[in-house]
């Protein structure tokens, strides 16, 4: 059972990228899923989260209005569309899934909440 993140790369300031997170070995269609990111020397920070059916999304203030999280349960895949990228968005981006449909609301932004993790994909934004 694993998640596989892809789509990272090098992009200029103001550019766009779309990350994908594909699930293998089980369906994640009933699980709350998220994106986190980790810049060098920092902890793993919440970026965005999406409910099992896609009806509810949450974003970190730093990405609100620039990033869009979505999912396709038929494809067992989650996405993160990123636009207006800034150098401070440079990080390794990780996808994660909770074991449940509805994690505790106060814990959604904590990395320790999530049981399943992808391997990470590097996004580098040049100035």
PDB file of C-alpha atoms in Angstrom:
ATOM      1  CA  UNK A   1       0.000   0.000   0.000  1.00  0.00           C
ATOM      2  CA  UNK A   2       1.523   3.252  -1.051  1.00  0.00           C
ATOM      3  CA  UNK A   3       1.055   6.745  -2.367  1.00  0.00           C
ATOM      4  CA  UNK A   4       3.233   8.023  -5.167  1.00  0.00           C
ATOM      5  CA  UNK A   5       3.703  11.752  -5.693  1.00  0.00           C
ATOM      6  CA  UNK A   6       4.902  13.158  -8.997  1.00  0.00           C
ATOM      7  CA  UNK A   7       4.963  16.337 -11.052  1.00  0.00           C
ATOM      8  CA  UNK A   8       7.600  18.367  -9.273  1.00  0.00           C
ATOM      9  CA  UNK A   9      10.275  20.303 -11.103  1.00  0.00           C
ATOM     10  CA  UNK A  10      11.987  23.619 -11.652  1.00  0.00           C
ATOM     11  CA  UNK A  11       9.826  26.610 -12.480  1.00  0.00           C
ATOM     12  CA  UNK A  12      10.305  30.360 -12.565  1.00  0.00           C
ATOM     13  CA  UNK A  13       8.586  32.777 -10.220  1.00  0.00           C
ATOM     14  CA  UNK A  14       4.991  33.225 -11.304  1.00  0.00           C
ATOM     15  CA  UNK A  15       4.892  29.887 -13.065  1.00  0.00           C
ATOM     16  CA  UNK A  16       2.602  26.905 -12.594  1.00  0.00           C
ATOM     17  CA  UNK A  17       2.901  23.209 -11.824  1.00  0.00           C
ATOM     18  CA  UNK A  18       0.437  20.430 -11.139  1.00  0.00           C
ATOM     19  CA  UNK A  19       1.358  17.674  -8.709  1.00  0.00           C
ATOM     20  CA  UNK A  20      -0.271  14.255  -8.709  1.00  0.00           C
ATOM     21  CA  UNK A  21      -0.578  11.663  -5.975  1.00  0.00           C
ATOM     22  CA  UNK A  22      -1.597   8.176  -7.083  1.00  0.00           C
ATOM     23  CA  UNK A  23      -2.653   5.452  -4.720  1.00  0.00           C
ATOM     24  CA  UNK A  24      -1.518   1.836  -5.147  1.00  0.00           C
ATOM     25  CA  UNK A  25      -2.517  -1.308  -3.316  1.00  0.00           C
ATOM     26  CA  UNK A  26      -5.821  -0.005  -1.963  1.00  0.00           C
ATOM     27  CA  UNK A  27      -8.413   2.579  -2.737  1.00  0.00           C
ATOM     28  CA  UNK A  28      -8.188   5.932  -0.994  1.00  0.00           C
ATOM     29  CA  UNK A  29     -11.622   7.063  -2.140  1.00  0.00           C
ATOM     30  CA  UNK A  30     -12.936   6.973   1.435  1.00  0.00           C
ATOM     31  CA  UNK A  31     -10.001   8.798   2.991  1.00  0.00           C
ATOM     32  CA  UNK A  32      -9.264  12.408   3.801  1.00  0.00           C
ATOM     33  CA  UNK A  33      -6.164  13.396   1.870  1.00  0.00           C
ATOM     34  CA  UNK A  34      -3.664  16.211   2.133  1.00  0.00           C
ATOM     35  CA  UNK A  35      -0.562  17.834   0.747  1.00  0.00           C
ATOM     36  CA  UNK A  36       2.293  18.860   3.022  1.00  0.00           C
ATOM     37  CA  UNK A  37       5.608  20.450   2.165  1.00  0.00           C
ATOM     38  CA  UNK A  38       9.010  20.565   3.766  1.00  0.00           C
ATOM     39  CA  UNK A  39      11.622  23.196   2.992  1.00  0.00           C
ATOM     40  CA  UNK A  40      15.272  22.627   3.947  1.00  0.00           C
ATOM     41  CA  UNK A  41      15.737  22.979   7.682  1.00  0.00           C
ATOM     42  CA  UNK A  42      11.999  23.176   8.350  1.00  0.00           C
ATOM     43  CA  UNK A  43       9.340  20.821   9.568  1.00  0.00           C
ATOM     44  CA  UNK A  44       6.589  19.359   7.428  1.00  0.00           C
ATOM     45  CA  UNK A  45       3.913  22.020   6.912  1.00  0.00           C
ATOM     46  CA  UNK A  46       0.279  21.609   5.905  1.00  0.00           C
ATOM     47  CA  UNK A  47      -0.525  22.942   2.436  1.00  0.00           C
ATOM     48  CA  UNK A  48      -4.016  21.718   1.566  1.00  0.00           C
ATOM     49  CA  UNK A  49      -6.556  19.054   2.460  1.00  0.00           C
ATOM     50  CA  UNK A  50      -9.588  17.542   0.751  1.00  0.00           C
ATOM     51  CA  UNK A  51     -12.484  15.474   2.034  1.00  0.00           C
ATOM     52  CA  UNK A  52     -13.156  11.975   0.742  1.00  0.00           C
ATOM     53  CA  UNK A  53     -15.759  13.189  -1.773  1.00  0.00           C
ATOM     54  CA  UNK A  54     -14.021  16.435  -2.723  1.00  0.00           C
ATOM     55  CA  UNK A  55     -16.788  18.590  -1.284  1.00  0.00           C
ATOM     56  CA  UNK A  56     -14.639  20.269   1.342  1.00  0.00           C
ATOM     57  CA  UNK A  57     -11.165  21.730   0.974  1.00  0.00           C
ATOM     58  CA  UNK A  58      -8.770  23.571   3.282  1.00  0.00           C
ATOM     59  CA  UNK A  59      -5.664  25.576   2.534  1.00  0.00           C
ATOM     60  CA  UNK A  60      -2.772  27.110   4.368  1.00  0.00           C
ATOM     61  CA  UNK A  61      -3.058  30.887   4.326  1.00  0.00           C
ATOM     62  CA  UNK A  62       0.220  31.115   2.415  1.00  0.00           C
ATOM     63  CA  UNK A  63      -1.198  29.277  -0.618  1.00  0.00           C
ATOM     64  CA  UNK A  64      -4.857  30.297  -0.537  1.00  0.00           C
ATOM     65  CA  UNK A  65      -5.946  31.696  -3.880  1.00  0.00           C
ATOM     66  CA  UNK A  66      -2.909  30.279  -5.683  1.00  0.00           C
ATOM     67  CA  UNK A  67      -3.192  26.512  -5.122  1.00  0.00           C
ATOM     68  CA  UNK A  68      -6.141  24.205  -5.795  1.00  0.00           C
ATOM     69  CA  UNK A  69      -6.495  20.708  -4.408  1.00  0.00           C
ATOM     70  CA  UNK A  70      -8.715  18.171  -6.139  1.00  0.00           C
ATOM     71  CA  UNK A  71      -9.178  14.439  -6.457  1.00  0.00           C
ATOM     72  CA  UNK A  72     -10.452  11.828  -8.878  1.00  0.00           C
ATOM     73  CA  UNK A  73     -11.616   8.791  -6.916  1.00  0.00           C
ATOM     74  CA  UNK A  74     -12.118   6.730 -10.057  1.00  0.00           C
ATOM     75  CA  UNK A  75      -8.401   7.143 -10.783  1.00  0.00           C
ATOM     76  CA  UNK A  76      -7.484   6.911  -7.091  1.00  0.00           C
ATOM     77  CA  UNK A  77      -5.495  10.100  -7.577  1.00  0.00           C
ATOM     78  CA  UNK A  78      -5.245  13.492  -5.899  1.00  0.00           C
ATOM     79  CA  UNK A  79      -3.900  16.676  -7.472  1.00  0.00           C
ATOM     80  CA  UNK A  80      -2.429  20.000  -6.444  1.00  0.00           C
ATOM     81  CA  UNK A  81      -2.593  22.750  -9.055  1.00  0.00           C
ATOM     82  CA  UNK A  82      -0.106  25.459  -8.185  1.00  0.00           C
ATOM     83  CA  UNK A  83       0.025  28.841  -9.850  1.00  0.00           C
ATOM     84  CA  UNK A  84       1.642  32.147  -9.049  1.00  0.00           C
ATOM     85  CA  UNK A  85       4.576  30.229  -7.619  1.00  0.00           C
ATOM     86  CA  UNK A  86       7.036  32.065  -5.403  1.00  0.00           C
ATOM     87  CA  UNK A  87      10.582  31.177  -4.297  1.00  0.00           C
ATOM     88  CA  UNK A  88       9.219  30.530  -0.804  1.00  0.00           C
ATOM     89  CA  UNK A  89       7.115  27.696  -2.269  1.00  0.00           C
ATOM     90  CA  UNK A  90      10.342  25.761  -2.874  1.00  0.00           C
ATOM     91  CA  UNK A  91      10.110  22.506  -0.920  1.00  0.00           C
ATOM     92  CA  UNK A  92       9.617  18.786  -1.138  1.00  0.00           C
ATOM     93  CA  UNK A  93       5.885  18.208  -1.451  1.00  0.00           C
ATOM     94  CA  UNK A  94       4.363  15.141   0.176  1.00  0.00           C
ATOM     95  CA  UNK A  95       0.906  13.669  -0.204  1.00  0.00           C
ATOM     96  CA  UNK A  96      -0.708  11.928   2.724  1.00  0.00           C
ATOM     97  CA  UNK A  97      -3.919  10.109   3.546  1.00  0.00           C
ATOM     98  CA  UNK A  98      -5.740   9.562   6.789  1.00  0.00           C
ATOM     99  CA  UNK A  99      -7.136   6.169   7.733  1.00  0.00           C
ATOM    100  CA  UNK A 100     -10.611   7.709   8.035  1.00  0.00           C
ATOM    101  CA  UNK A 101     -13.028   9.887   6.108  1.00  0.00           C
ATOM    102  CA  UNK A 102     -13.097  12.554   8.781  1.00  0.00           C
ATOM    103  CA  UNK A 103      -9.997  13.171  10.877  1.00  0.00           C
ATOM    104  CA  UNK A 104     -10.414  15.252  14.002  1.00  0.00           C
ATOM    105  CA  UNK A 105     -10.869  18.830  12.794  1.00  0.00           C
ATOM    106  CA  UNK A 106      -8.205  20.240  15.100  1.00  0.00           C
ATOM    107  CA  UNK A 107      -5.694  17.666  13.841  1.00  0.00           C
ATOM    108  CA  UNK A 108      -6.133  18.077  10.088  1.00  0.00           C
ATOM    109  CA  UNK A 109      -3.082  20.345   9.769  1.00  0.00           C
ATOM    110  CA  UNK A 110      -0.786  18.048  11.774  1.00  0.00           C
ATOM    111  CA  UNK A 111       1.501  15.669   9.903  1.00  0.00           C
ATOM    112  CA  UNK A 112       1.243  13.164  12.741  1.00  0.00           C
ATOM    113  CA  UNK A 113      -2.456  12.654  11.908  1.00  0.00           C
ATOM    114  CA  UNK A 114      -1.786  10.804   8.668  1.00  0.00           C
ATOM    115  CA  UNK A 115      -1.008   7.133   8.268  1.00  0.00           C
ATOM    116  CA  UNK A 116      -0.110   6.913   4.594  1.00  0.00           C
ATOM    117  CA  UNK A 117       2.604   9.009   2.941  1.00  0.00           C
ATOM    118  CA  UNK A 118       4.046   9.392  -0.520  1.00  0.00           C
ATOM    119  CA  UNK A 119       7.763   9.676  -1.113  1.00  0.00           C
ATOM    120  CA  UNK A 120       7.767  13.386  -1.932  1.00  0.00           C
ATOM    121  CA  UNK A 121       8.391  15.386  -5.081  1.00  0.00           C
ATOM    122  CA  UNK A 122      10.701  18.408  -5.234  1.00  0.00           C
ATOM    123  CA  UNK A 123       9.392  21.773  -6.383  1.00  0.00           C
ATOM    124  CA  UNK A 124      11.992  24.458  -6.980  1.00  0.00           C
ATOM    125  CA  UNK A 125      10.930  28.013  -7.808  1.00  0.00           C
ATOM    126  CA  UNK A 126      13.690  30.222  -9.146  1.00  0.00           C
ATOM    127  CA  UNK A 127      13.664  33.974  -8.627  1.00  0.00           C
TER     128      UNK A 127
END
